[in-house]
mmCIF file of C-alpha atoms in Angstrom:
data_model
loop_
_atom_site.group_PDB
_atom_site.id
_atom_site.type_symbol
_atom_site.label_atom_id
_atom_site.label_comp_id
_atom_site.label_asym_id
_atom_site.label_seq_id
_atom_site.Cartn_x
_atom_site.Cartn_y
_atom_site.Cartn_z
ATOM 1 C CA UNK A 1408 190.990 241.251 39.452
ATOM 2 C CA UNK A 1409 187.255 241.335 40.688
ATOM 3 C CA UNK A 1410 185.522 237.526 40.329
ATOM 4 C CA UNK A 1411 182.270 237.077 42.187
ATOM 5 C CA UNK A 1412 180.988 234.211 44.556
ATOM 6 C CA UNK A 1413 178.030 232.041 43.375
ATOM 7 C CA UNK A 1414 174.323 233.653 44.360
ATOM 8 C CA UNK A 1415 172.752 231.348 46.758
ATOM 9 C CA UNK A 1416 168.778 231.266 45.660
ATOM 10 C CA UNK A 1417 166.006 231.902 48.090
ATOM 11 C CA UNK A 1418 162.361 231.112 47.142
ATOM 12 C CA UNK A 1419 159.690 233.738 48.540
ATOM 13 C CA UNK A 1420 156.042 232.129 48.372
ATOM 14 C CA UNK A 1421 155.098 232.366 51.820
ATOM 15 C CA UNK A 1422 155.466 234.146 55.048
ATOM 16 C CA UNK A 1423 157.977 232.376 56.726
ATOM 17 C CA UNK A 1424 160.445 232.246 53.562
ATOM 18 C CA UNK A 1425 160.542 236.009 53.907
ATOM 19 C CA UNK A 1426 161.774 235.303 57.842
ATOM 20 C CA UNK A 1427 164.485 232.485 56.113
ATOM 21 C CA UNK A 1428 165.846 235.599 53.552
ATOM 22 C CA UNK A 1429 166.358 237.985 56.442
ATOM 23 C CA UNK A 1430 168.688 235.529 58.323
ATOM 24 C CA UNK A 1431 170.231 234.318 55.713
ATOM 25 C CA UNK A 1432 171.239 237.671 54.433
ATOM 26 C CA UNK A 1433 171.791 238.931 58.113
ATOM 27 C CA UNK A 1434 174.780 236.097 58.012
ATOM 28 C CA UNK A 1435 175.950 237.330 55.099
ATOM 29 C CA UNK A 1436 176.005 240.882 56.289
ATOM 30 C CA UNK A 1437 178.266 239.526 59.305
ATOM 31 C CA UNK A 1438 180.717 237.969 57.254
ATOM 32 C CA UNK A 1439 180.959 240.993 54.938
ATOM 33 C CA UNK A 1440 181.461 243.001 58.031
ATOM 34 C CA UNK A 1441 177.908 244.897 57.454
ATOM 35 C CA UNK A 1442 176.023 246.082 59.865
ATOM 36 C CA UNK A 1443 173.057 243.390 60.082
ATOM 37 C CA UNK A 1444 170.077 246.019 60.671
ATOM 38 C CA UNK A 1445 170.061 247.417 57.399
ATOM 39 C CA UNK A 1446 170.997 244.771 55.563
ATOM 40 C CA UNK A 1447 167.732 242.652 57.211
ATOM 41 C CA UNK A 1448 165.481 245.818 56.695
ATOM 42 C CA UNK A 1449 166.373 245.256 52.779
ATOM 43 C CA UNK A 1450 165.817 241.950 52.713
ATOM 44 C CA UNK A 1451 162.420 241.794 54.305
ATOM 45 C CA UNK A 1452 161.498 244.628 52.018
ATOM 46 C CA UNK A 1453 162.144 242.759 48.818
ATOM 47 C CA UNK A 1454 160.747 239.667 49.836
ATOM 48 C CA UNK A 1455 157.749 241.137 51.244
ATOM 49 C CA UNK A 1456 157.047 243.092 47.792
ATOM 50 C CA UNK A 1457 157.381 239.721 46.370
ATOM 51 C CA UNK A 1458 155.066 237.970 48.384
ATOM 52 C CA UNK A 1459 152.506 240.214 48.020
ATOM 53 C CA UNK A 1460 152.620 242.081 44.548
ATOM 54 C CA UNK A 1461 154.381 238.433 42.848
ATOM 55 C CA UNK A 1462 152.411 235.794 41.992
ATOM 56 C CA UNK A 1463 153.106 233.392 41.781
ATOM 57 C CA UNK A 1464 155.830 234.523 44.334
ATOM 58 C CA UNK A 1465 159.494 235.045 43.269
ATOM 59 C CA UNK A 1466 163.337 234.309 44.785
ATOM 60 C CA UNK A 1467 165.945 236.634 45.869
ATOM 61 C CA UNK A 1468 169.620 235.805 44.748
ATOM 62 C CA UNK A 1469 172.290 236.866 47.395
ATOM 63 C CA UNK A 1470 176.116 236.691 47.284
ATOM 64 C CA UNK A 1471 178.897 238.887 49.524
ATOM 65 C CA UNK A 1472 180.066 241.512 47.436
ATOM 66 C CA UNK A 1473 183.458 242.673 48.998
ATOM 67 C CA UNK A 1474 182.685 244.988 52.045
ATOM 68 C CA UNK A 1475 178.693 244.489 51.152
ATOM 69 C CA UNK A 1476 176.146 242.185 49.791
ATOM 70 C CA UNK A 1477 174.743 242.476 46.721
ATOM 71 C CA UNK A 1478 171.067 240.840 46.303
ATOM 72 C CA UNK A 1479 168.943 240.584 43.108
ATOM 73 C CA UNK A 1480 164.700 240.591 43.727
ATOM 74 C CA UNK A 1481 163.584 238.439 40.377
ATOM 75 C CA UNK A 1482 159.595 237.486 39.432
ATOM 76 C CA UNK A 1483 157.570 236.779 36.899
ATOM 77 C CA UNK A 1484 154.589 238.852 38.015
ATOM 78 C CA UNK A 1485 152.929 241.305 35.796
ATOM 79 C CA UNK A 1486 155.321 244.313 36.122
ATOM 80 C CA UNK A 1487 155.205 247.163 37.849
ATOM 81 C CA UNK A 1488 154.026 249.323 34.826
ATOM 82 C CA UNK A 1489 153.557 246.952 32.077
ATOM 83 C CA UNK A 1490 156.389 248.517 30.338
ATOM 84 C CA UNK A 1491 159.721 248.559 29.910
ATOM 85 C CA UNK A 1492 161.817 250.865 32.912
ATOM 86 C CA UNK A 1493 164.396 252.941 31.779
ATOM 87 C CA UNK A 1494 167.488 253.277 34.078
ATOM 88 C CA UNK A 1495 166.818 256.652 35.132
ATOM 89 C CA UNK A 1496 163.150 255.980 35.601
ATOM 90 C CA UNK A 1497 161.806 256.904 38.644
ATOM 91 C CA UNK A 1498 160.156 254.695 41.011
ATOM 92 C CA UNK A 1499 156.222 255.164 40.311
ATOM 93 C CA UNK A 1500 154.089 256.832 42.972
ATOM 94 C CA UNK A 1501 154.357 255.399 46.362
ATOM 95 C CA UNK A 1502 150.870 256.766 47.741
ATOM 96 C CA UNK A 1503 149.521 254.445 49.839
ATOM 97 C CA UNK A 1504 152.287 252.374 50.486
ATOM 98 C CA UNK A 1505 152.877 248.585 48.730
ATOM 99 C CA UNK A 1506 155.265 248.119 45.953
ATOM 100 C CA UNK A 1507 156.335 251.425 45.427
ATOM 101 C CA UNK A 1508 156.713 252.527 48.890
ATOM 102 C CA UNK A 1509 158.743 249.239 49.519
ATOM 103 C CA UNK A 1510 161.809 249.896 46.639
ATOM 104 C CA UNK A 1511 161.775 253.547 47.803
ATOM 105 C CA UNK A 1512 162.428 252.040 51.278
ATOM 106 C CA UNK A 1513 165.569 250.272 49.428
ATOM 107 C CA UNK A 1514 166.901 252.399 47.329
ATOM 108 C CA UNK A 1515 167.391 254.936 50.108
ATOM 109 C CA UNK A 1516 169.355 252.243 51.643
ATOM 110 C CA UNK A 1517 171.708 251.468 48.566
ATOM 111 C CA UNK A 1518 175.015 252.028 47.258
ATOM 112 C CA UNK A 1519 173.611 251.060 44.143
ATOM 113 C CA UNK A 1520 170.173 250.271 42.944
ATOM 114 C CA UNK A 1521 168.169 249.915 40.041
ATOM 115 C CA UNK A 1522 165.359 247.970 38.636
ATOM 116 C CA UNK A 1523 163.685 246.637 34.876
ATOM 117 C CA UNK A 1524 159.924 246.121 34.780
ATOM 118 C CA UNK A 1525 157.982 244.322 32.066
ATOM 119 C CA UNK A 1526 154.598 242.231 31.367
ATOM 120 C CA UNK A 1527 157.154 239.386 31.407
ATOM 121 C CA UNK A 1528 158.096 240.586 35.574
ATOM 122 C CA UNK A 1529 160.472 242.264 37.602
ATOM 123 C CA UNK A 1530 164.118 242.284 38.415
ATOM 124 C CA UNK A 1531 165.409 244.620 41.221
ATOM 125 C CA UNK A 1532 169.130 244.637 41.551
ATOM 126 C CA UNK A 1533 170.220 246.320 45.044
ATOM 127 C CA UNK A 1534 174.258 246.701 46.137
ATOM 128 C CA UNK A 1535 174.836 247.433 49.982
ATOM 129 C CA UNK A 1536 177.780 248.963 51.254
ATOM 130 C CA UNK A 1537 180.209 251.199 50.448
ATOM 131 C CA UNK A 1538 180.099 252.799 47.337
ATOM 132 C CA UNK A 1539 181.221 250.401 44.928
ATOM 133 C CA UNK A 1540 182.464 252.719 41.613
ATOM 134 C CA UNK A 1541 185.801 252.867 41.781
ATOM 135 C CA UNK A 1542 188.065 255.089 38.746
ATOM 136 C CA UNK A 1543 185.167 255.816 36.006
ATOM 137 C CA UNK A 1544 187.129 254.286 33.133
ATOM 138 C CA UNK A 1545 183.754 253.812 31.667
ATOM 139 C CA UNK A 1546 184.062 249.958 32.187
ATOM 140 C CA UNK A 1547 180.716 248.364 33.635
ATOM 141 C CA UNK A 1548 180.027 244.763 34.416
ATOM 142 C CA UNK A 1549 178.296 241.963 36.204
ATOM 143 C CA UNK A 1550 177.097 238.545 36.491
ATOM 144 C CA UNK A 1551 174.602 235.994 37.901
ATOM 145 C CA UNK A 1552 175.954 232.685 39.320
ATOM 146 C CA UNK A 1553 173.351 230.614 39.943
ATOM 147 C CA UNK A 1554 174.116 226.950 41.218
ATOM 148 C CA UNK A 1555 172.366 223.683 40.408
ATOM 149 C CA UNK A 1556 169.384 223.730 42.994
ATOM 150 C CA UNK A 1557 169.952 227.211 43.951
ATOM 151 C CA UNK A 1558 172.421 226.606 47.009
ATOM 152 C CA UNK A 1559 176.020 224.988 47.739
ATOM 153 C CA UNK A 1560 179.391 226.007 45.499
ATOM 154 C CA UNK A 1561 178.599 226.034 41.700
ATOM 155 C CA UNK A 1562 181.039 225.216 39.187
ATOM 156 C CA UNK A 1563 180.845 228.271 37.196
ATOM 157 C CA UNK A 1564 182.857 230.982 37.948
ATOM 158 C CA UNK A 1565 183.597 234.151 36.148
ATOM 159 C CA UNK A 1566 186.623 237.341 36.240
ATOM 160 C CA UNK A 1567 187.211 240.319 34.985
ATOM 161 C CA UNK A 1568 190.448 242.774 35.257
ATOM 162 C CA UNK A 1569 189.087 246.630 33.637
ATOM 163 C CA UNK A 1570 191.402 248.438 32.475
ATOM 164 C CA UNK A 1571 192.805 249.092 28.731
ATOM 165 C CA UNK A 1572 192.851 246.124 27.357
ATOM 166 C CA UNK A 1573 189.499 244.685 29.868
ATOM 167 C CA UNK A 1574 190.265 241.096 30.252
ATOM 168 C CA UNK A 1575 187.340 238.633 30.629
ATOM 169 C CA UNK A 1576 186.757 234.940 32.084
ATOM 170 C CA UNK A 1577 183.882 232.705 32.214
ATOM 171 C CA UNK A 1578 184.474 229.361 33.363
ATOM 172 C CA UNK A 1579 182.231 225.438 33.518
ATOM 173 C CA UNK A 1580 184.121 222.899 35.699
ATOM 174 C CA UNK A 1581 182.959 219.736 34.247
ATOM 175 C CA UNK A 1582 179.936 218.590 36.413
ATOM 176 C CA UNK A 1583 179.043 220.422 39.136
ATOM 177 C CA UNK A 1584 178.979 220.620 43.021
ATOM 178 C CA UNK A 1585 182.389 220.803 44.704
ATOM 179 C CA UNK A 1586 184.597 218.974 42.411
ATOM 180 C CA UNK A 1587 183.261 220.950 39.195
ATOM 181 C CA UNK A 1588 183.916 224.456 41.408
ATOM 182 C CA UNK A 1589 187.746 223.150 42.039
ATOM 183 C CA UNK A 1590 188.322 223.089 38.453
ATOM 184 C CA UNK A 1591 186.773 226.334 37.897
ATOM 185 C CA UNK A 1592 188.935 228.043 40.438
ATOM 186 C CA UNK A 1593 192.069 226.703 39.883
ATOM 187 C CA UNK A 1594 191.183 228.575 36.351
ATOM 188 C CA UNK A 1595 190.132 232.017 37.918
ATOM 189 C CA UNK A 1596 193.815 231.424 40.000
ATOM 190 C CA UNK A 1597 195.803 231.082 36.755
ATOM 191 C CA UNK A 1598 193.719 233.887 35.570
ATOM 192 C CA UNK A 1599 194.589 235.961 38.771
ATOM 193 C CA UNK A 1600 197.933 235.087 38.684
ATOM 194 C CA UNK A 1601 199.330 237.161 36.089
ATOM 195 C CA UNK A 1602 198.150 239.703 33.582
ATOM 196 C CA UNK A 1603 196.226 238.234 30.724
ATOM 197 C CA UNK A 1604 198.129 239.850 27.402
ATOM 198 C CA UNK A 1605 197.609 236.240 25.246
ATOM 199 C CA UNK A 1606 194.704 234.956 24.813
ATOM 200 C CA UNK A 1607 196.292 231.526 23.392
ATOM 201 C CA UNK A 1608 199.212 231.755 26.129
ATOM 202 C CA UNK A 1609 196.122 232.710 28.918
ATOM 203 C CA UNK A 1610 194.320 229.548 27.580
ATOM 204 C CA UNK A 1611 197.454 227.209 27.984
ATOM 205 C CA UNK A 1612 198.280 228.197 31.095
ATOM 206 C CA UNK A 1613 194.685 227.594 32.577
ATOM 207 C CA UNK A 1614 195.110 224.231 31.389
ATOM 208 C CA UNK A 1615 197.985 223.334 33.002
ATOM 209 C CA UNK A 1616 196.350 224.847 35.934
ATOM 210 C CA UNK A 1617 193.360 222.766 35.918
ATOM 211 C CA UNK A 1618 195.272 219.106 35.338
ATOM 212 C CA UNK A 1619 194.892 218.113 39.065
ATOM 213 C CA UNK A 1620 191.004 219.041 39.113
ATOM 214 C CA UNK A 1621 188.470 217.185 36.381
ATOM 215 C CA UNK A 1622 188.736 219.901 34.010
ATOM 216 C CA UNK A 1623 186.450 222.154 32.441
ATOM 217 C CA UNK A 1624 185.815 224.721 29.274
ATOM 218 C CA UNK A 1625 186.150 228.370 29.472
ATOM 219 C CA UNK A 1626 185.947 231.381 27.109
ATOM 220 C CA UNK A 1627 188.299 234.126 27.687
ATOM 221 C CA UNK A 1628 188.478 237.632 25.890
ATOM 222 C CA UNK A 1629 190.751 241.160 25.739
ATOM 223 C CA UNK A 1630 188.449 244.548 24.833
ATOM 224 C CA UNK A 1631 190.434 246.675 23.365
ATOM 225 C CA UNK A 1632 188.064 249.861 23.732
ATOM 226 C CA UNK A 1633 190.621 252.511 21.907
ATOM 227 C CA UNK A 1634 191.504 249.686 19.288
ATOM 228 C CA UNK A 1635 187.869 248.831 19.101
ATOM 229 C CA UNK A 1636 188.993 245.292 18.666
ATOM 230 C CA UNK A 1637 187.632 242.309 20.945
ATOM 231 C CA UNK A 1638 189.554 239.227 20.719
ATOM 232 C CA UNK A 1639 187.760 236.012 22.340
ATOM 233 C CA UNK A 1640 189.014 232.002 22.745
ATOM 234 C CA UNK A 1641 186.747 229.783 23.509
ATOM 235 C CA UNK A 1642 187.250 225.929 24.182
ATOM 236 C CA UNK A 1643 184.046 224.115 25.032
ATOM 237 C CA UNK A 1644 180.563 225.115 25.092
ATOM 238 C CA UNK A 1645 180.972 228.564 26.847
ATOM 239 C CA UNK A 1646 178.071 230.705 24.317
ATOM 240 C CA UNK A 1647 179.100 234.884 24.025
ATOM 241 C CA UNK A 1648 177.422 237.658 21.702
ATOM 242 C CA UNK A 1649 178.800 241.302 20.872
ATOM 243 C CA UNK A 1650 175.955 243.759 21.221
ATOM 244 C CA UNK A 1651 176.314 246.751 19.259
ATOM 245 C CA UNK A 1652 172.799 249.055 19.245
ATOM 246 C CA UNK A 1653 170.295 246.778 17.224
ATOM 247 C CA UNK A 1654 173.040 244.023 15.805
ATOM 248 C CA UNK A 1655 175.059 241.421 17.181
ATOM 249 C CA UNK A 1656 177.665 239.080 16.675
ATOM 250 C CA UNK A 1657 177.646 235.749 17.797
ATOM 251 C CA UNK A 1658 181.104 234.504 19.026
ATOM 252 C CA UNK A 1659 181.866 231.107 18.488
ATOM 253 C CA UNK A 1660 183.212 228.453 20.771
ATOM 254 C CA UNK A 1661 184.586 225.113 19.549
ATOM 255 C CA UNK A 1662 184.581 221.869 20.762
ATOM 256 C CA UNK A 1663 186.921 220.653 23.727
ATOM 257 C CA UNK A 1664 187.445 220.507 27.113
ATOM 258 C CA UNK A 1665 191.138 222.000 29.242
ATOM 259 C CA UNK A 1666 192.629 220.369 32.082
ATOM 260 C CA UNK A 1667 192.059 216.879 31.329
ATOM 261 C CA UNK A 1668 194.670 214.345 30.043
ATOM 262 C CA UNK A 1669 193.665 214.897 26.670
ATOM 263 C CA UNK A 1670 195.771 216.935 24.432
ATOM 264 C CA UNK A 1671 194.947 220.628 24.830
ATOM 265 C CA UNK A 1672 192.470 221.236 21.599
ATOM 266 C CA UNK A 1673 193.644 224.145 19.015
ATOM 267 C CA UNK A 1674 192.541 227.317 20.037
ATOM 268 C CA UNK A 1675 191.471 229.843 17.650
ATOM 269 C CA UNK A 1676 191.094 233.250 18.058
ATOM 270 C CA UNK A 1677 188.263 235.194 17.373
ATOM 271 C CA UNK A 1678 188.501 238.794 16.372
ATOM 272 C CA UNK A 1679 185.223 241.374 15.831
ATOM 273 C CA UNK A 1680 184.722 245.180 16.206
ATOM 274 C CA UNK A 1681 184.188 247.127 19.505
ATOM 275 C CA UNK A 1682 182.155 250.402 19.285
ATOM 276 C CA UNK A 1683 181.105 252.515 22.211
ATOM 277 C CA UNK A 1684 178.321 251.338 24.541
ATOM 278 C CA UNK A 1685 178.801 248.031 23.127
ATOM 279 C CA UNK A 1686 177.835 245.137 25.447
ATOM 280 C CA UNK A 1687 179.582 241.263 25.957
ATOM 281 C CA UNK A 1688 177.512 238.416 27.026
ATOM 282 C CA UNK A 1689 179.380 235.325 27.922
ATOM 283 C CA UNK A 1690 176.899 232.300 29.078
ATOM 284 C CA UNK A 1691 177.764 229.143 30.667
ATOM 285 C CA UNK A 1692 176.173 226.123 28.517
ATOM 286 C CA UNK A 1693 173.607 226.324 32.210
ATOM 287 C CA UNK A 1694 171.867 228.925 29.712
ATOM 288 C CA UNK A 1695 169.772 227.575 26.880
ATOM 289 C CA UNK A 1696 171.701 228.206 23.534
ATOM 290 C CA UNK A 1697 168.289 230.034 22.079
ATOM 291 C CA UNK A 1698 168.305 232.593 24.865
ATOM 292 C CA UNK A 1699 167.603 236.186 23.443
ATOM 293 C CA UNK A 1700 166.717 240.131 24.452
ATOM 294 C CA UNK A 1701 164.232 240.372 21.719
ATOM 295 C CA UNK A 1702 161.221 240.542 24.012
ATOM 296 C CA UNK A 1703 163.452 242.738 26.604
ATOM 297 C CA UNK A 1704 163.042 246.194 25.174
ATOM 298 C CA UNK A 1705 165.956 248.556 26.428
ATOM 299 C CA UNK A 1706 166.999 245.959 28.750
ATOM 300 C CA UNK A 1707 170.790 246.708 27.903
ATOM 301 C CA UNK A 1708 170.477 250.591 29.373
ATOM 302 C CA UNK A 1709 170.365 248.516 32.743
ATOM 303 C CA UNK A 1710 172.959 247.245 35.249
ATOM 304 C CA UNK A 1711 175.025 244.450 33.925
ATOM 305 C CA UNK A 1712 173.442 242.581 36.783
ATOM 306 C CA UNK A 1713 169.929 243.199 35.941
ATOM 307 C CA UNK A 1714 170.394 241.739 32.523
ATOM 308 C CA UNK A 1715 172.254 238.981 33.643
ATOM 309 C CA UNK A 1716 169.384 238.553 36.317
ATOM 310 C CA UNK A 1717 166.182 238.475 33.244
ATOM 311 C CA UNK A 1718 168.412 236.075 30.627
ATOM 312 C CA UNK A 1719 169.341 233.553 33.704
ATOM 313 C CA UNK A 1720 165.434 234.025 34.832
ATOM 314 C CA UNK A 1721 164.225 233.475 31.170
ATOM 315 C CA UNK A 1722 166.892 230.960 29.927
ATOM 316 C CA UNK A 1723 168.226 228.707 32.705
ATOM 317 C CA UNK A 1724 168.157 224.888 32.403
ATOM 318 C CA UNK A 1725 167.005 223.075 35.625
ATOM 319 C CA UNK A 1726 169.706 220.930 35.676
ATOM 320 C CA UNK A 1727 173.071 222.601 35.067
ATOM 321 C CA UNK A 1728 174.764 225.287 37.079
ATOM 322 C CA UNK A 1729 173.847 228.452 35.173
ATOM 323 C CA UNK A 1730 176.158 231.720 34.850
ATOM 324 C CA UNK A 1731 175.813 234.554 32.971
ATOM 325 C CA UNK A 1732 178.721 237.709 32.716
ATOM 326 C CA UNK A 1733 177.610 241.216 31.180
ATOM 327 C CA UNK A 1734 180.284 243.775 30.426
ATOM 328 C CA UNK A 1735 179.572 247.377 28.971
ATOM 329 C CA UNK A 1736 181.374 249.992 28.274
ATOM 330 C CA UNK A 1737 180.423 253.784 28.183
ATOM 331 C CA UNK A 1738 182.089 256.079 25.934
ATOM 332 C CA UNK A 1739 183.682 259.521 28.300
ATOM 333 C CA UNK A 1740 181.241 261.679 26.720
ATOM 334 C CA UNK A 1741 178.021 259.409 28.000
ATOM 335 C CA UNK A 1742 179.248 259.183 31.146
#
């Protein structure tokens, strides 16, 4: 199973907030087992470009990411080219230093790196470390985790287990802050704890989990890429679309909660087709129900991440935990 750890978000509009970035992510380098240089050189990199090229300013979102640390560089500035990137776009021009210069500095630096420029801003997603692409099954995915005020546990939490069927988990502990992130785990656990075949079976077994915790709602799916079948239970407000090309499918959740004393709600099954290079978007109900990619031209070419990264930056509610999970897959002869 690979679940990600909340972001923690770090506000660049000064000088001395690009100092508070590079030791925050040198800690996080030292708990990953990094070493600190690089990681710090990164960081001051990104938050310099924001400070300077930004306005009015930006934040950085950093997590540990197994043996590495993955940050995200988010703004609302004016773009870097005033149109959309592609994922194989080059980085513009870096005579005379600034911007350019900067994210060349980066991505020289990173296991994995890439970057989506509009007139809306930018979003630079950077992964350091090892090499983080393991056997290229074609299955790509990612998330942001934002917590309520940016810092702390959040009580969101998402999972996925590739393989053939992909299995899929987005969770909302009820609340937030501590108590909302021990209901969300003890879900991730049960989904950890044995593989998910059932969605309905998954689903009961999550709620039994989450009794001794406050409870929470979840939405859960199987991609069955040869099938092309996806299968998705929801209980609560957990909000998912199916992207295929130019269309989508909205998957519905229902009302409910799991985990609380309340008898555990009737869980229906949702079933809708899977092409190649279709993309899954599950959103925690910390994302506006309204959000869209209609003024995000060839935003889903990106890295899960990076889309995750513009809907949480366009969408988010200030007062909610907010978590968005982006799964893709590739067909063999794309790759």
């Amino acid at each position: 199973m690979l679940s990600r750890s909340e972001h923690q978000r770090h506000a660049v509009g000064a000088e001395e907030d690009v100092g508070a970035l590079r030791r925050s992510v040198a800690r996080v380098a030292a708990r990953s087992g990094m070493r600190a240089g690089v990681a710090e050189l990164v960081a001051t990199e990104l938050g310099t470009n924001l400070l300077r090229h930004a306005h009015p300013g930006g934040y950085v979102l950093v997590r540990g990411a197994g043996d590495g640390i993955e940050l995200l560089s988010v703004d609302r500035g004016p773009g870097m080219t005033g149109l959309a990137t592609t994922v194989t776009s080059p980085l513009p021009s870096a005579r005379g230093g600034g911007l350019n210069a900067g994210l060349n500095v980066v991505r020289r630096n990173a296991a994995e790196f890439d970057w989506y420029s509009t007139r809306r801003g930018t979003v630079v997603y950077v992964r350091l470390g090892s090499d983080p692409s393991g056997p290229d099954d074609g299955w790509r995915f990612g998330g942001v985790n934002v917590p309520l005020g940016g810092e702390g546990e959040s009580g969101d939490a998402w999972a996925v287990v590739p393989g053939q069927p992909l299995a899929a988990l987005l969770v909302d502990g009820l609340g937030h802050g501590p108590g909302a992130a021990l209901a969300s785990r003890a879900a991730v656990d049960a989904f950890d704890r044995e593989p998910v075949t059932d969605l309905n079976r998954f689903v009961r077994r999550a709620h039994e989990a989450m009794r001794a915790t406050r409870g929470g709602v979840l939405g859960a799916c199987l991609i069955d890429a040869e099938r092309g079948e996806l299968a998705y239970a929801a209980v609560g407000n957990i909000g998912g679309r199916v992207f295929n090309g130019t269309r989508s499918q909205h998957l519905l959740d229902h009302p409910g909660t799991i985990g609380t004393r309340l008898p555990l709600p009737t869980v229906r099954l949702q079933h809708t087709p899977w092409q190649p290079g279709s993309t899954l978007v599950l959103v925690s109900d910390g994302i506006r129900s309204a959000w869209s990619l209609e003024d995000h031209p060839r935003l889903l070419e990106h890295h899960p991440s990076v889309v995750a990264a513009v809907i949480e930056r366009e969408y988010a509610r200030p007062t909610d935990d907010a978590t968005v999970l982006v799964v893709r897959h590739i067909p063999a002869v794309a790759r």
